[in-house]
Short mmCIF file of C-alpha atoms in Angstrom, two decimals:
data_model
loop_
_atom_site.label_atom_id
_atom_site.label_comp_id
_atom_site.label_asym_id
_atom_site.label_seq_id
_atom_site.Cartn_x
_atom_site.Cartn_y
_atom_site.Cartn_z
CA MET A 1 -29.56 0.46 -43.94
CA VAL A 2 -28.54 4.12 -44.34
CA LYS A 3 -30.46 4.97 -41.17
CA GLN A 4 -28.73 2.18 -39.23
CA ASN A 5 -25.30 3.36 -40.42
CA TYR A 6 -26.16 6.92 -39.43
CA LEU A 7 -27.30 5.84 -35.97
CA GLN A 8 -24.16 3.74 -35.57
CA ARG A 9 -21.97 6.73 -36.45
CA VAL A 10 -23.84 8.94 -34.00
CA GLU A 11 -23.49 6.33 -31.25
CA ASN A 12 -19.76 5.95 -31.92
CA MET A 13 -19.33 9.73 -31.94
CA LEU A 14 -21.09 10.11 -28.58
CA TYR A 15 -19.19 7.20 -27.10
CA ASN A 16 -15.83 8.59 -28.19
CA LYS A 17 -16.79 12.03 -26.94
CA TYR A 18 -17.72 10.90 -23.46
CA ALA A 19 -15.50 7.87 -22.94
CA THR A 20 -12.36 9.92 -23.55
CA GLY A 21 -13.14 11.81 -20.41
CA HIS A 22 -15.06 14.91 -21.66
CA HIS A 23 -18.36 16.13 -20.25
CA TYR A 24 -18.38 13.98 -17.12
CA ASN A 25 -20.72 16.43 -15.48
CA ASN A 26 -23.45 14.02 -16.47
CA GLY A 27 -23.25 11.66 -13.49
CA ALA A 28 -25.65 9.10 -14.95
CA PHE A 29 -23.59 8.76 -18.12
CA PHE A 30 -20.41 8.34 -16.07
CA LEU A 31 -22.00 5.49 -14.13
CA VAL A 32 -23.14 3.80 -17.33
CA ARG A 33 -20.04 4.30 -19.46
CA GLY A 34 -17.24 5.44 -17.13
CA MET A 35 -17.15 2.64 -14.57
CA PRO A 36 -16.90 -0.28 -17.02
CA MET A 37 -14.11 1.53 -18.87
CA LEU A 38 -12.37 2.21 -15.55
CA GLY A 39 -12.52 -1.50 -14.73
CA LYS A 40 -11.04 -2.36 -18.12
CA SER A 41 -8.35 0.27 -17.62
CA ILE A 42 -7.40 -1.26 -14.26
CA LYS A 43 -7.23 -4.78 -15.72
CA SER A 44 -5.11 -3.63 -18.63
CA GLN A 45 -2.72 -1.66 -16.42
CA ILE A 46 -2.34 -4.57 -14.00
CA ARG A 47 -1.35 -6.82 -16.91
CA ILE A 48 1.17 -4.22 -18.12
CA SER A 49 2.53 -3.68 -14.60
CA LEU A 50 3.30 -7.39 -14.22
CA PHE A 51 6.09 -6.92 -16.77
CA GLN A 52 7.79 -4.18 -14.72
CA LYS A 53 10.90 -5.41 -12.91
CA GLU A 54 10.40 -2.98 -10.00
CA ILE A 55 7.58 -5.13 -8.62
CA TYR A 56 9.73 -8.24 -8.52
CA ILE A 57 12.66 -6.34 -7.02
CA THR A 58 10.36 -5.21 -4.20
CA LEU A 59 9.07 -8.75 -3.68
CA LEU A 60 12.66 -10.04 -3.61
CA ILE A 61 13.71 -7.45 -1.01
CA LEU A 62 10.75 -8.23 1.25
CA CYS A 63 11.23 -11.99 0.84
CA ILE A 64 14.89 -11.62 1.82
CA PHE A 65 13.87 -9.81 5.01
CA ALA A 66 11.23 -12.45 5.76
CA ALA A 67 13.61 -15.36 5.04
CA ALA A 68 16.40 -13.84 7.13
CA ASN A 69 14.03 -13.37 10.05
CA TYR A 70 12.64 -16.89 9.70
CA PHE A 71 16.02 -18.65 9.60
CA GLY A 72 17.24 -16.45 12.43
CA ASN A 73 14.31 -17.66 14.55
CA VAL A 74 14.97 -21.29 13.56
CA PHE A 75 18.61 -21.18 14.69
CA GLU A 76 17.88 -19.14 17.80
CA TYR A 77 14.99 -21.20 19.17
CA ARG A 78 15.90 -24.73 18.09
CA GLY A 79 16.03 -27.23 20.92
CA LEU A 80 13.88 -25.17 23.30
CA ASP A 81 11.02 -26.75 25.20
CA VAL A 82 7.50 -25.81 24.07
CA VAL A 83 6.82 -23.83 27.26
CA ASN A 84 9.91 -21.72 26.57
CA MET A 85 9.22 -21.14 22.89
CA TYR A 86 7.42 -18.15 21.54
CA ALA A 87 4.14 -18.17 19.67
CA PRO A 88 4.62 -18.27 15.86
CA TYR A 89 2.50 -15.17 15.28
CA LYS A 90 4.96 -13.11 17.34
CA LEU A 91 7.94 -14.10 15.20
CA ILE A 92 7.00 -12.59 11.81
CA THR A 93 9.17 -9.80 10.43
CA ILE A 94 6.62 -7.01 10.92
CA SER A 95 6.02 -7.87 14.58
CA GLU A 96 7.43 -5.64 17.30
CA TYR A 97 9.26 -8.71 18.61
CA ALA A 98 11.32 -9.05 15.41
CA SER A 99 14.49 -7.20 14.48
CA ASN A 100 12.98 -5.09 11.69
CA PHE A 101 14.97 -1.88 12.10
CA ARG A 102 16.68 -2.25 8.71
CA LEU A 103 13.37 -2.89 6.96
CA PHE A 104 11.86 0.35 8.25
CA LEU A 105 15.05 2.21 7.52
CA ILE A 106 14.45 1.67 3.79
CA TYR A 107 10.62 1.49 3.97
CA PRO A 108 10.03 5.00 2.54
CA LEU A 109 12.01 3.94 -0.52
CA ILE A 110 10.77 0.40 -1.16
CA VAL A 111 7.10 1.38 -0.69
CA VAL A 112 7.50 3.62 -3.74
CA LEU A 113 9.46 1.09 -5.78
CA PRO A 114 6.71 -1.27 -7.07
CA MET A 115 4.57 1.33 -8.89
CA GLY A 116 5.97 4.77 -8.11
CA MET A 117 7.69 5.10 -11.48
CA SER A 118 4.94 3.43 -13.52
CA PHE A 119 3.51 6.70 -14.87
CA CYS A 120 6.99 7.89 -15.84
CA ILE A 121 7.52 4.58 -17.64
CA ASP A 122 4.19 4.94 -19.49
CA ARG A 123 5.03 8.52 -20.43
CA ASP A 124 8.52 7.72 -21.71
CA SER A 125 7.35 4.65 -23.66
CA ARG A 126 4.27 6.48 -25.03
CA GLU A 127 2.08 3.78 -23.51
CA ILE A 128 -0.05 6.56 -22.06
CA ASN A 129 -1.14 7.57 -25.57
CA TYR A 130 -2.47 4.11 -26.35
CA LEU A 131 -4.21 3.62 -23.00
CA SER A 132 -5.77 7.09 -22.87
CA VAL A 133 -7.17 6.71 -26.39
CA ARG A 134 -8.51 3.25 -25.61
CA PHE A 135 -10.04 3.97 -22.19
CA GLY A 136 -10.10 7.76 -21.81
CA LEU A 137 -7.75 10.06 -19.92
CA LYS A 138 -9.73 10.12 -16.70
CA GLN A 139 -10.06 6.33 -16.68
CA TYR A 140 -6.34 6.01 -17.40
CA TYR A 141 -5.28 8.25 -14.52
CA PHE A 142 -7.67 6.82 -11.94
CA GLY A 143 -6.93 3.31 -13.22
CA LYS A 144 -3.25 4.03 -12.63
CA LEU A 145 -3.99 5.19 -9.07
CA ILE A 146 -6.07 2.13 -8.19
CA THR A 147 -3.59 -0.21 -9.87
CA ALA A 148 -0.77 1.30 -7.81
CA PHE A 149 -2.72 0.67 -4.62
CA LEU A 150 -3.55 -2.93 -5.53
CA ILE A 151 -0.08 -3.91 -6.76
CA THR A 152 1.68 -2.34 -3.76
CA PHE A 153 -0.83 -3.93 -1.38
CA ILE A 154 -0.22 -7.38 -2.87
CA ALA A 155 3.58 -6.95 -3.00
CA PHE A 156 3.72 -5.99 0.69
CA THR A 157 1.23 -8.61 1.87
CA ILE A 158 2.21 -11.89 0.16
CA PRO A 159 5.75 -12.29 1.65
CA PHE A 160 4.53 -11.90 5.23
CA LEU A 161 1.44 -14.04 4.80
CA PHE A 162 3.77 -16.74 3.49
CA GLU A 163 6.14 -16.20 6.42
CA PHE A 164 3.22 -16.42 8.84
CA GLY A 165 2.18 -19.76 7.33
CA ILE A 166 5.72 -21.13 7.46
CA ASN A 167 6.04 -20.05 11.10
CA CYS A 168 2.85 -21.90 11.98
CA ILE A 169 4.30 -25.05 10.39
CA ALA A 170 7.83 -24.75 11.79
CA PHE A 171 7.02 -23.66 15.34
CA PRO A 172 4.53 -25.30 17.74
CA LEU A 173 1.16 -23.54 17.85
CA LYS A 174 0.90 -24.30 21.57
CA ALA A 175 4.02 -22.29 22.38
CA SER A 176 3.21 -19.71 25.02
CA GLY A 177 6.53 -18.06 25.86
CA ASP A 178 6.61 -14.27 25.92
CA GLU A 179 9.63 -12.80 24.19
CA SER A 180 9.11 -9.39 25.74
CA ASN A 181 10.37 -10.66 29.13
CA ILE A 182 8.45 -7.91 30.93
CA PRO A 183 6.13 -8.25 33.94
CA TYR A 184 2.60 -9.50 33.39
CA TYR A 185 0.99 -6.18 34.36
CA ASP A 186 3.11 -4.28 31.86
CA THR A 187 2.19 -6.83 29.18
CA VAL A 188 -1.53 -6.30 29.85
CA GLU A 189 -1.08 -2.53 29.65
CA ALA A 190 0.81 -2.88 26.37
CA ILE A 191 -1.92 -5.07 24.83
CA LYS A 192 -4.41 -2.26 25.45
CA ASN A 193 -2.44 -0.17 22.96
CA TYR A 194 -2.64 -2.79 20.20
CA ALA A 195 -5.04 -2.35 17.33
CA PHE A 196 -8.08 -4.54 18.17
CA PRO A 197 -6.83 -5.66 21.61
CA THR A 198 -9.94 -7.76 22.32
CA LEU A 199 -9.41 -9.72 19.11
CA TYR A 200 -5.77 -10.27 20.05
CA VAL A 201 -6.73 -11.76 23.42
CA LYS A 202 -9.38 -14.08 21.94
CA LEU A 203 -7.92 -14.92 18.51
CA PRO A 204 -4.24 -13.90 18.33
CA TYR A 205 -3.57 -15.71 15.04
CA LEU A 206 -6.49 -13.99 13.30
CA HIS A 207 -5.32 -10.72 14.83
CA CYS A 208 -1.91 -11.27 13.21
CA ILE A 209 -3.43 -11.98 9.79
CA ILE A 210 -5.54 -8.82 9.98
CA GLY A 211 -2.41 -6.92 11.01
CA ILE A 212 -0.63 -8.15 7.88
CA PHE A 213 -3.50 -6.96 5.69
CA LEU A 214 -3.53 -3.57 7.43
CA TRP A 215 0.21 -3.36 6.80
CA GLY A 216 -0.49 -4.00 3.10
CA ILE A 217 -3.27 -1.39 2.99
CA SER A 218 -0.98 1.24 4.50
CA ALA A 219 1.70 0.40 1.93
CA GLY A 220 -0.90 0.58 -0.85
CA ILE A 221 -1.94 4.10 0.19
CA TRP A 222 1.69 5.24 0.25
CA GLY A 223 2.26 3.64 -3.15
CA ALA A 224 -0.81 5.32 -4.65
CA PHE A 225 0.28 8.67 -3.20
CA ALA A 226 3.69 8.28 -4.84
CA VAL A 227 2.03 7.64 -8.22
CA ALA A 228 -0.28 10.65 -7.80
CA VAL A 229 2.68 12.92 -7.04
CA SER A 230 4.61 11.47 -9.99
CA LEU A 231 1.97 12.88 -12.35
CA TYR A 232 3.56 16.30 -11.83
CA ILE A 233 7.18 15.19 -11.64
CA PRO A 234 9.38 15.96 -14.66
CA LYS A 235 11.65 13.57 -16.52
CA PHE A 236 13.88 12.41 -13.66
CA ARG A 237 12.29 9.27 -12.18
CA LEU A 238 14.34 9.38 -8.98
CA PHE A 239 12.38 12.46 -7.90
CA VAL A 240 9.41 10.14 -7.32
CA PHE A 241 11.07 8.84 -4.14
CA ILE A 242 11.51 12.26 -2.55
CA PRO A 243 7.94 13.15 -1.37
CA VAL A 244 7.31 9.93 0.60
CA TYR A 245 10.80 9.98 2.12
CA LEU A 246 10.40 13.66 3.01
CA ILE A 247 7.05 13.06 4.74
CA HIS A 248 8.50 10.21 6.81
CA THR A 249 11.46 12.40 7.79
CA ILE A 250 9.20 15.27 8.85
CA LEU A 251 6.97 12.93 10.85
CA GLY A 252 10.07 11.55 12.55
CA ARG A 253 11.14 15.05 13.58
CA LEU A 254 7.66 15.91 14.82
CA ASP A 255 7.51 12.64 16.73
CA ASP A 256 10.75 13.47 18.56
CA THR A 257 9.73 17.04 19.40
CA VAL A 258 5.97 17.58 19.49
CA PHE A 259 4.11 14.31 19.86
CA ASN A 260 6.34 12.75 22.50
CA SER A 261 5.41 15.60 24.82
CA LEU A 262 1.75 14.86 24.12
CA GLY A 263 2.18 11.27 25.27
CA PHE A 264 1.76 9.34 22.01
CA GLU A 265 3.64 8.41 18.84
CA ILE A 266 2.94 9.52 15.28
CA LEU A 267 5.59 7.58 13.34
CA PRO A 268 3.89 5.43 10.66
CA ARG A 269 6.14 2.54 11.69
CA ASP A 270 4.61 2.44 15.18
CA TYR A 271 1.14 1.96 13.71
CA MET A 272 2.06 -0.52 10.99
CA VAL A 273 4.06 -2.89 13.19
CA ILE A 274 2.02 -5.63 14.88
CA HIS A 275 2.23 -6.10 18.67
CA ASN A 276 3.49 -2.57 19.31
CA GLY A 277 2.48 -1.64 22.86
CA ILE A 278 3.46 2.03 22.98
CA ASN A 279 0.85 4.78 23.34
CA LYS A 280 -0.74 5.67 20.02
CA ASN A 281 -3.49 7.94 18.71
CA TYR A 282 -5.34 5.77 16.20
CA PRO A 283 -7.97 8.39 15.19
CA LEU A 284 -5.19 10.83 14.32
CA TYR A 285 -3.34 8.20 12.29
CA LEU A 286 -6.50 7.16 10.44
CA MET A 287 -7.21 10.82 9.65
CA PHE A 288 -3.66 11.18 8.33
CA MET A 289 -3.93 8.12 6.06
CA ALA A 290 -7.38 9.27 4.86
CA LEU A 291 -5.89 12.69 4.09
CA LEU A 292 -3.08 11.02 2.16
CA ALA A 293 -5.63 9.05 0.11
CA ALA A 294 -7.76 12.17 -0.45
CA ILE A 295 -4.73 14.16 -1.64
CA SER A 296 -3.90 11.37 -4.08
CA ILE A 297 -7.43 11.43 -5.51
CA ILE A 298 -7.47 15.24 -5.76
CA ILE A 299 -4.10 15.35 -7.53
CA THR A 300 -5.22 12.66 -9.98
CA TRP A 301 -8.53 14.42 -10.64
CA HIS A 302 -6.77 17.76 -11.21
CA LYS A 303 -4.26 16.20 -13.59
CA SER A 304 -6.98 14.47 -15.62
CA ARG A 305 -9.03 17.69 -15.82
CA ARG A 306 -6.02 19.76 -16.85
CA ASP A 307 -4.93 17.35 -19.57
CA MET A 308 -8.45 17.24 -21.05
CA ILE A 309 -8.59 21.01 -21.48
#
């Protein structure tokens, strides 16, 4: 009995020592102990995040844009013959054919809104103390990063998947009109600049669904980046919005000066919008988004290491 109690105390001591984030140089131990705790940290933080009003404000804003676009299409195209109507997949808010200028005007702000201030909220409410003791500091920080990606991805995907479904019900699927009103040759040339042009030609509705998910993934990366940067932002929560807005502004300036002369666009909006036929450099954009994700991971890792010292 004494031996069992002693072994139990030793096991608890080792577990507390490693699970709180210390001595993760032992990769095998991290795989055994760290990953399950990381999963639990993510689940717990998702449950906590569902009580944050910023997520529902973001959903409301995006649903308003989607609803306004949908009802605008209903009133504009009612009474038209099928051959003159436009395919439902071209009418969603994040399509190049939609009037989405106002959405992208505030995009750098609303992409931060769902989870960008979540760390500041945890810090001010002392929730971080409870979660870091329960799961470990490293699991808390990386759980926060992954949670930010998932919540932002879902918040930016659901409204437009719903709009896509409503469009398919409200508008005839056999509609073949082209809203671009440009010559056929120019249309073919524009399609070549789409993401997955072959898929668009063969399965345009599936292409649109994949485009919505890619839109959500891009938003998730921006949202995770905002959370990573917020780890080093002081008390004022509004500072969380500055880095993402600043990057979009700089990219806009570079797009107007440098990249236009190179013959392609670099604005994130041009890559996130579906059915955008302008010249783009997809490898460069993918490298940029990968760099953004890598910076988020490095910042989170550095913060967790620094706080454990």
